[in-house]
XYZ file of C-alpha atoms in Angstrom:
562
model
C -76.031 4.623 175.741
C -72.664 4.852 174.118
C -69.866 2.424 173.474
C -66.413 2.724 174.953
C -62.896 1.284 174.708
C -61.460 -0.686 177.564
C -58.454 -2.984 177.649
C -60.091 -5.605 179.816
C -63.041 -6.524 177.638
C -65.558 -5.216 175.187
C -68.545 -3.192 176.061
C -72.079 -3.703 174.886
C -73.399 -0.291 174.040
C -75.560 1.927 171.988
C -73.919 5.016 170.675
C -75.182 8.538 170.972
C -74.379 8.970 167.306
C -76.676 6.104 166.417
C -79.766 7.929 167.604
C -82.677 9.557 165.870
C -81.810 13.221 166.230
C -84.006 16.249 165.705
C -83.119 18.925 163.211
C -80.810 21.604 164.504
C -80.184 25.243 163.814
C -77.063 26.953 162.695
C -75.692 26.965 159.198
C -73.412 28.690 156.819
C -71.103 27.196 154.294
C -67.711 28.487 155.329
C -67.133 27.201 158.829
C -64.551 24.628 159.951
C -67.045 21.786 160.185
C -67.288 21.575 156.404
C -63.641 20.521 156.180
C -63.462 17.198 157.965
C -60.572 17.196 160.368
C -58.103 14.330 160.159
C -58.233 11.018 158.374
C -59.938 7.784 159.229
C -56.600 6.063 159.706
C -55.202 8.435 162.334
C -55.981 9.524 165.866
C -57.574 12.990 165.715
C -57.879 14.863 169.029
C -56.430 18.338 168.327
C -53.305 17.670 170.422
C -51.979 20.686 172.303
C -49.401 21.142 175.085
C -51.192 21.884 178.346
C -49.262 25.178 178.478
C -51.429 26.375 175.576
C -54.676 25.614 177.409
C -56.777 27.816 179.657
C -57.131 27.060 183.325
C -60.724 26.127 184.051
C -63.760 25.600 181.906
C -66.495 22.981 181.817
C -66.733 19.966 179.560
C -70.436 19.310 179.129
C -70.892 15.664 178.219
C -74.180 14.158 177.042
C -75.109 10.660 178.184
C -78.232 8.733 177.292
C -78.690 7.748 180.927
C -76.892 8.225 184.215
C -75.277 5.007 185.267
C -76.967 2.623 187.648
C -73.765 0.593 188.080
C -70.418 2.329 188.493
C -68.548 -0.937 189.038
C -67.163 -1.549 185.584
C -66.423 -5.202 186.340
C -70.050 -5.983 187.217
C -72.181 -7.485 184.443
C -74.353 -4.343 184.356
C -71.388 -1.960 184.463
C -70.043 -2.288 180.938
C -72.126 0.323 179.155
C -70.111 3.223 177.878
C -72.038 5.916 179.690
C -70.841 4.349 182.939
C -67.315 3.765 181.714
C -66.887 7.347 180.484
C -67.463 8.468 184.061
C -65.449 5.835 185.888
C -62.470 6.302 183.573
C -61.952 9.765 185.074
C -62.043 8.269 188.559
C -60.458 4.827 188.596
C -56.832 3.804 187.988
C -55.766 2.496 184.595
C -52.533 0.585 185.056
C -51.862 0.534 181.311
C -53.031 3.184 178.848
C -53.516 2.478 175.128
C -51.830 4.929 172.783
C -52.967 5.925 169.290
C -51.472 2.713 167.863
C -53.344 0.596 170.387
C -50.199 -0.289 172.322
C -50.668 -0.660 176.063
C -48.177 1.560 177.903
C -47.607 1.552 181.695
C -49.379 4.547 183.230
C -46.770 6.405 185.268
C -49.437 7.978 187.433
C -49.933 4.538 188.972
C -46.849 2.415 188.284
C -43.155 3.151 188.258
C -42.504 -0.063 186.375
C -44.219 -3.206 185.101
C -42.104 -6.189 184.131
C -42.746 -9.670 182.797
C -39.976 -11.273 184.845
C -40.606 -14.939 184.002
C -42.318 -17.035 181.359
C -41.013 -20.498 182.255
C -42.038 -22.573 184.086
C -44.578 -19.957 185.182
C -45.479 -16.523 183.946
C -44.727 -13.882 186.568
C -45.410 -10.150 186.330
C -44.121 -7.621 188.841
C -45.607 -4.180 189.369
C -43.889 -1.391 191.261
C -46.644 1.040 192.188
C -46.225 4.796 192.340
C -45.916 5.501 196.085
C -47.877 8.746 195.628
C -50.938 6.939 194.324
C -53.736 6.899 196.901
C -57.455 6.274 197.124
C -59.506 9.255 198.196
C -59.532 8.177 201.857
C -55.730 8.366 201.816
C -55.113 4.607 201.588
C -52.166 3.948 199.248
C -52.711 1.673 196.267
C -51.147 -1.665 197.164
C -50.884 -5.354 196.430
C -54.083 -5.762 198.478
C -56.091 -4.066 195.727
C -54.606 -6.362 193.085
C -55.233 -9.436 195.232
C -58.855 -8.533 195.959
C -59.593 -7.801 192.303
C -58.042 -11.105 191.233
C -60.173 -13.003 193.751
C -63.365 -11.155 192.802
C -62.906 -11.682 189.066
C -61.353 -15.137 188.785
C -64.711 -16.919 188.639
C -64.277 -19.058 191.752
C -66.972 -17.228 193.722
C -70.280 -17.077 191.880
C -71.556 -14.457 194.321
C -69.561 -11.873 192.369
C -71.684 -11.009 189.310
C -68.882 -10.303 186.866
C -68.874 -9.298 183.211
C -65.742 -11.321 182.434
C -63.208 -13.545 184.149
C -60.766 -13.532 181.233
C -57.175 -13.443 182.416
C -58.002 -13.394 186.105
C -58.985 -17.066 185.931
C -55.421 -17.772 184.757
C -53.771 -16.219 187.817
C -52.556 -18.500 190.580
C -51.799 -15.897 193.231
C -51.037 -12.272 193.981
C -48.332 -11.569 196.551
C -46.681 -8.695 198.350
C -43.127 -7.928 197.321
C -40.546 -5.995 199.315
C -43.173 -3.366 200.188
C -46.938 -3.029 199.954
C -46.391 -1.185 196.672
C -44.496 -4.107 195.146
C -46.940 -6.549 193.550
C -46.047 -10.011 192.289
C -48.612 -11.782 190.103
C -47.983 -15.464 189.360
C -50.023 -17.221 186.689
C -51.063 -20.868 186.708
C -51.797 -20.602 182.974
C -49.935 -18.320 180.620
C -51.951 -15.269 179.551
C -50.677 -13.360 176.527
C -52.704 -10.186 177.043
C -51.645 -9.763 180.677
C -51.319 -5.998 180.199
C -55.111 -5.785 180.009
C -55.548 -6.899 183.625
C -56.275 -4.686 186.646
C -57.698 -2.064 184.338
C -59.547 -0.326 185.775
C -58.373 -1.147 189.275
C -60.880 -1.002 192.127
C -59.995 -0.850 195.826
C -59.787 -3.919 198.044
C -62.388 -2.314 200.292
C -65.075 -2.719 197.604
C -63.827 -5.907 195.902
C -63.655 -8.088 199.008
C -67.388 -8.357 199.700
C -69.739 -9.624 196.949
C -72.592 -7.457 198.272
C -70.506 -4.296 197.979
C -69.158 -5.427 194.605
C -72.671 -6.029 193.269
C -74.631 -3.273 194.979
C -72.261 -0.738 196.485
C -71.596 1.181 193.280
C -75.206 1.399 192.093
C -76.170 4.881 193.263
C -72.843 6.666 192.893
C -69.087 6.101 192.640
C -67.727 5.165 196.059
C -64.229 6.580 195.706
C -61.600 7.856 193.304
C -57.914 7.520 192.611
C -58.056 9.481 189.374
C -57.639 13.102 188.322
C -61.309 13.848 189.089
C -63.713 13.099 191.921
C -67.476 13.064 192.307
C -68.860 16.482 193.200
C -72.573 15.808 192.984
C -75.176 13.581 191.432
C -78.743 14.760 191.001
C -80.945 11.923 189.782
C -83.919 14.262 189.500
C -82.106 16.744 187.264
C -80.224 13.862 185.642
C -76.834 15.529 186.077
C -73.580 14.148 187.486
C -70.668 16.515 188.056
C -66.993 15.729 188.522
C -64.398 18.196 189.788
C -60.603 17.899 190.106
C -59.475 15.487 192.790
C -57.783 17.561 195.490
C -55.721 14.510 196.460
C -54.508 13.848 192.912
C -50.728 13.573 192.701
C -50.343 13.880 188.945
C -50.555 16.856 186.595
C -53.354 19.188 187.625
C -56.418 18.904 185.377
C -57.098 21.921 183.166
C -60.888 21.618 183.345
C -62.753 22.888 186.388
C -65.716 20.543 185.877
C -66.949 17.665 183.769
C -70.732 17.765 183.684
C -72.476 14.608 182.508
C -76.038 15.395 181.523
C -78.672 12.830 180.626
C -80.451 13.813 177.433
C -83.131 12.170 175.407
C -81.251 10.497 172.615
C -83.220 12.308 169.940
C -82.265 15.735 171.277
C -78.478 15.410 171.495
C -77.702 16.968 168.119
C -79.999 19.869 168.866
C -78.262 20.357 172.222
C -74.877 20.368 170.495
C -76.035 22.895 167.914
C -77.434 25.102 170.680
C -74.132 24.977 172.591
C -75.587 23.054 175.529
C -73.091 20.183 175.184
C -69.535 20.405 173.944
C -69.290 17.335 171.727
C -71.380 14.624 170.125
C -70.491 11.088 169.138
C -71.707 10.904 165.536
C -70.747 7.277 165.148
C -72.502 5.595 162.210
C -75.385 8.082 161.952
C -75.448 9.904 158.619
C -78.346 12.005 159.915
C -76.239 13.269 162.811
C -73.233 13.754 160.537
C -75.265 15.996 158.261
C -76.698 17.926 161.195
C -73.316 18.572 162.802
C -71.479 19.717 159.665
C -73.061 23.207 159.501
C -72.828 23.990 163.228
C -70.779 27.187 163.689
C -67.586 26.739 165.679
C -67.658 22.950 165.330
C -65.322 20.462 163.716
C -65.777 16.802 162.933
C -62.841 14.679 163.979
C -62.488 11.172 162.561
C -60.343 8.179 163.345
C -60.190 4.485 162.633
C -61.332 2.613 165.719
C -61.789 -1.011 166.812
C -65.572 -0.698 167.060
C -68.280 -2.423 165.048
C -71.990 -2.999 164.557
C -73.351 -6.521 164.564
C -76.472 -8.655 164.917
C -76.370 -11.145 167.777
C -78.480 -14.310 167.411
C -80.056 -16.241 170.270
C -79.150 -19.916 170.044
C -80.098 -20.954 173.554
C -81.789 -24.320 173.918
C -85.432 -24.035 172.963
C -85.023 -20.767 171.088
C -86.389 -20.656 167.553
C -82.813 -20.129 166.289
C -81.145 -22.875 168.321
C -80.137 -24.730 165.118
C -76.833 -23.332 163.734
C -77.816 -24.375 160.202
C -80.922 -22.227 160.470
C -78.905 -19.260 161.756
C -76.429 -19.534 158.887
C -79.162 -19.807 156.274
C -80.793 -16.649 157.596
C -77.467 -14.797 157.713
C -76.854 -15.563 154.035
C -80.094 -13.770 153.158
C -78.904 -10.458 154.665
C -76.983 -8.213 152.267
C -74.395 -6.665 154.562
C -72.790 -4.602 151.792
C -76.058 -2.815 151.158
C -76.526 -2.190 154.873
C -72.989 -0.831 155.299
C -73.160 1.514 152.324
C -76.607 2.808 153.209
C -75.752 3.333 156.851
C -72.293 4.910 156.745
C -71.475 5.513 153.081
C -71.767 9.280 153.487
C -69.175 9.158 156.293
C -66.939 6.363 154.979
C -67.326 6.260 151.166
C -65.768 2.804 150.757
C -67.909 1.241 153.494
C -68.015 -2.551 153.414
C -68.872 -5.436 155.735
C -66.559 -6.403 158.562
C -65.446 -10.006 158.177
C -63.618 -10.949 161.353
C -65.038 -11.301 164.868
C -61.667 -10.865 166.586
C -59.719 -8.286 164.605
C -60.969 -5.173 162.839
C -59.554 -3.642 159.691
C -56.529 -1.520 160.444
C -54.986 -4.168 162.687
C -52.201 -6.201 161.126
C -53.799 -9.491 162.120
C -57.121 -8.841 160.383
C -58.168 -11.589 157.946
C -61.278 -11.493 155.773
C -63.065 -14.696 156.810
C -66.745 -13.971 156.274
C -67.202 -15.915 153.041
C -69.361 -18.532 154.792
C -72.224 -16.027 155.085
C -71.680 -14.165 151.833
C -74.985 -12.793 150.551
C -76.789 -15.447 148.531
C -80.573 -15.248 148.696
C -81.156 -18.312 146.552
C -78.799 -20.452 148.612
C -80.457 -19.235 151.797
C -83.893 -20.249 150.480
C -82.582 -23.661 149.416
C -81.084 -24.347 152.837
C -84.298 -23.339 154.573
C -86.194 -25.778 152.360
C -83.750 -28.537 153.266
C -84.249 -27.775 156.959
C -87.985 -28.302 156.566
C -89.010 -24.658 156.654
C -91.311 -24.667 153.649
C -92.955 -21.720 151.945
C -96.292 -21.645 150.202
C -96.542 -18.853 147.678
C -95.396 -15.544 149.122
C -96.244 -16.391 152.721
C -94.101 -16.979 155.784
C -92.278 -20.301 155.974
C -93.615 -22.972 158.302
C -92.331 -26.156 159.891
C -94.577 -28.540 161.801
C -97.268 -25.855 161.716
C -95.018 -23.180 163.262
C -94.214 -19.991 161.363
C -90.625 -18.839 161.017
C -91.067 -15.577 162.933
C -87.949 -14.044 164.495
C -88.266 -11.388 167.200
C -85.769 -8.578 166.588
C -85.442 -6.532 169.789
C -84.081 -2.997 169.309
C -83.918 0.069 171.577
C -86.202 3.016 171.099
C -84.994 6.219 169.430
C -81.950 4.583 167.848
C -81.938 5.394 164.165
C -79.160 2.981 163.264
C -80.806 -0.039 164.891
C -84.168 0.849 163.358
C -82.675 1.210 159.879
C -80.724 -2.037 160.145
C -83.816 -3.864 161.371
C -86.037 -2.542 158.575
C -83.479 -3.474 155.927
C -83.027 -6.962 157.356
C -86.803 -7.300 157.595
C -87.215 -6.608 153.876
C -84.361 -8.919 152.908
C -85.679 -11.811 154.991
C -89.246 -11.295 153.818
C -87.994 -11.994 150.281
C -87.240 -15.597 151.326
C -90.277 -16.095 153.548
C -88.785 -15.279 156.948
C -90.738 -12.812 159.078
C -88.652 -10.450 161.191
C -90.889 -9.067 163.926
C -89.303 -5.800 165.089
C -89.927 -5.152 168.781
C -88.872 -1.701 169.975
C -88.228 -1.462 173.724
C -87.283 1.489 175.970
C -83.599 2.328 175.615
C -83.074 2.398 179.366
C -84.295 -1.210 179.615
C -82.683 -2.546 176.452
C -79.606 -4.108 178.063
C -80.863 -4.763 181.564
C -84.151 -6.470 180.692
C -83.538 -7.814 177.193
C -79.920 -8.229 176.054
C -78.444 -9.272 179.402
C -81.269 -11.766 179.941
C -81.238 -13.253 176.438
C -84.756 -11.946 175.897
C -84.564 -11.748 172.087
C -84.206 -13.871 168.965
C -81.884 -11.355 167.339
C -80.697 -7.931 168.432
C -78.185 -5.309 167.329
C -75.827 -2.928 169.100
C -72.177 -1.888 168.969
C -69.209 -3.734 170.364
C -66.488 -1.270 171.302
C -63.087 -2.813 170.733
C -59.861 -2.939 172.686
C -56.105 -3.036 172.096
C -56.154 -6.701 173.200
C -58.786 -8.275 170.943
C -57.737 -11.919 171.325
C -58.459 -11.962 175.047
C -61.164 -9.319 175.251
C -63.491 -11.370 173.045
C -63.487 -14.350 175.399
C -66.490 -13.163 177.371
C -68.470 -12.785 174.131
C -67.626 -15.950 172.212
C -66.766 -18.508 174.872
C -69.691 -20.612 176.042
C -69.704 -21.268 179.768
C -72.713 -23.288 180.981
C -72.307 -21.773 184.442
C -72.069 -18.098 183.459
C -73.557 -15.810 180.837
C -70.848 -13.136 180.784
C -71.363 -11.296 177.488
C -72.286 -14.314 175.365
C -75.884 -13.178 175.463
C -77.087 -15.530 172.717
C -75.608 -18.611 174.426
C -73.910 -19.814 171.237
C -70.550 -21.543 171.186
C -68.735 -24.847 171.568
C -65.657 -26.459 173.032
C -63.628 -25.879 169.844
C -64.115 -22.116 170.124
C -63.450 -22.226 173.856
C -60.180 -24.111 173.385
C -58.905 -21.942 170.545
C -59.579 -18.752 172.507
C -58.075 -20.257 175.639
C -54.976 -21.336 173.705
C -54.726 -17.888 172.111
C -54.977 -16.256 175.517
C -52.162 -18.431 176.857
C -49.832 -17.766 173.918
C -47.148 -15.176 174.679
C -45.928 -15.042 171.068
C -47.940 -12.368 169.245
C -47.913 -14.080 165.839
C -48.945 -17.460 167.220
C -51.658 -15.844 169.320
C -53.093 -14.141 166.220
C -53.038 -17.403 164.279
C -55.053 -19.144 166.991
C -57.456 -16.213 167.299
C -58.133 -16.258 163.572
C -58.840 -19.984 163.717
C -61.315 -19.215 166.490
C -62.935 -16.639 164.215
C -63.452 -19.301 161.540
C -65.264 -21.463 164.075
C -67.334 -18.534 165.319
C -68.585 -17.972 161.761
C -69.500 -21.655 161.517
C -71.492 -21.457 164.746
C -73.698 -18.641 163.460
C -73.009 -16.738 166.666
C -73.470 -13.252 165.227
C -73.573 -11.483 161.910
C -70.983 -8.718 161.691
C -72.258 -5.672 159.823
C -69.578 -2.990 159.523
C -66.750 -1.278 161.339
C -68.190 1.677 163.193
C -66.839 5.134 162.247
C -65.177 7.009 165.085
C -66.580 10.404 164.100
C -66.931 13.082 166.765
C -68.447 16.540 166.450
C -66.654 18.849 168.863
C -66.080 22.507 169.649
C -63.077 23.691 167.666
C -61.543 25.247 170.805
C -61.469 21.942 172.705
C -58.024 20.337 172.740
C -56.757 16.829 173.452
C -60.229 15.482 172.818
C -62.114 14.062 169.867
C -61.746 10.881 167.845
C -59.420 8.863 170.074
C -59.378 5.778 167.869
C -57.412 3.127 169.746
C -56.170 5.534 172.438
C -57.483 6.179 175.938
C -58.598 9.443 177.519
C -56.062 11.534 179.398
C -58.561 13.556 181.371
C -56.030 15.865 182.985
C -54.898 17.098 179.547
C -58.348 17.937 178.175
C -59.060 21.657 178.008
C -59.730 24.743 175.928
C -57.115 26.634 173.952
C -56.201 30.112 175.190
């Protein structure tokens, strides 16, 4: 299970590059893979004009599992394997560029304008009249209205991953034509460009049953450059082909073939030429395996993605006391973890110290001092909390041992390494970390999504709109889980994030978001580990594809050089 970028929210995901991978063949010292392509502070996708690309060709894409929920806005639909498929099918009203700026996508909109900010915020969309769903129905205000109503949180029958932004809309109206959309907000929402992305049709957003269950087996429609050709659950292969009703530039590829592979065989498949790229991510093992593959390059970019440890603070959980969570976090040496995990890929690897902004964004502030590594202080605070230690044993309080269940997915090298390191560090102060490895295919559905853990680790894949996209993670709503899986938060965090979301001034919004980050640290919500490398091993003949960084995929431009 990979991570993925999306301007509406973040995505909980494992990354293919974080897996335990078997040794691969190939070798030789003088091939392009030994000279790393690009820099970590630049988008690196081998950009080529489409005129220089061949017509046809397959892009063979490894996934750790075929999706069981192709509705991205459903709680179970936010894994990257799903999103990588739906992004080729569903409309993106705004596309992020390499700088993370959201630009109107001319395939779907002729114009997007913020026409009023006072007394109410009003945004008007003029849709591309050529844009149609696969059944021939034009995109219209009806699609925007149905998505707003499904995602605004007023109907609990819709099992949504996030209501951020949609809950601030008052109404969606028809303009002069069905392709003129007027969105009026009851509360100002600064990251309004992140909304309706991806856009789903009114026909599947109007009924909660269809919203929740209709997209489980396969995608129901398309309004993108590709369409579903076939899905074979037995062979674990899903194939997309160009959409014959697509009105934009004709795709260069003839097929995109998504193939489910065991996570520990992906590098071997790449080396054997069975897949055309591999997400190396934070895995040094994979990095070292990909470097000698003939005809391969490694493309790198700075990206808004990061590894973290989420704590479970739900009522009754062993970690429901924020003071206990903070004491434990101080005993984990994040610098050591970062350097050991990704030092071979990013030599100056260091901990990430902001829950909202990553390094490389102008609004990033280092605010992680509260949990700076201090083993002695951690032990002292545990003593003060009544968790006493006798000799070298596990701490106890009222006869109960301080045993924390760390749930990680199987065959994920990065999670296993992080867990083992944390286990050793916590053992030094008398805290027992019980590592429970569960099947990867059940990790999110049965454990993370249900809060069935004391602590767990995975990647959050960032967005160009971090202030609003983090709401589903760090806001605490007693009536909905969203992506705050550990149920940790408070009204101060909620208000600061809400105020940041409603601030149209970029500088003021960042100031509020950084104040929210300070409070998130105080709550012991999660321990940030390090910014995840965007390192991609790819065939050297593949163009307009690789380490996208902050940018989105332009599927119709992906292809092979002549």
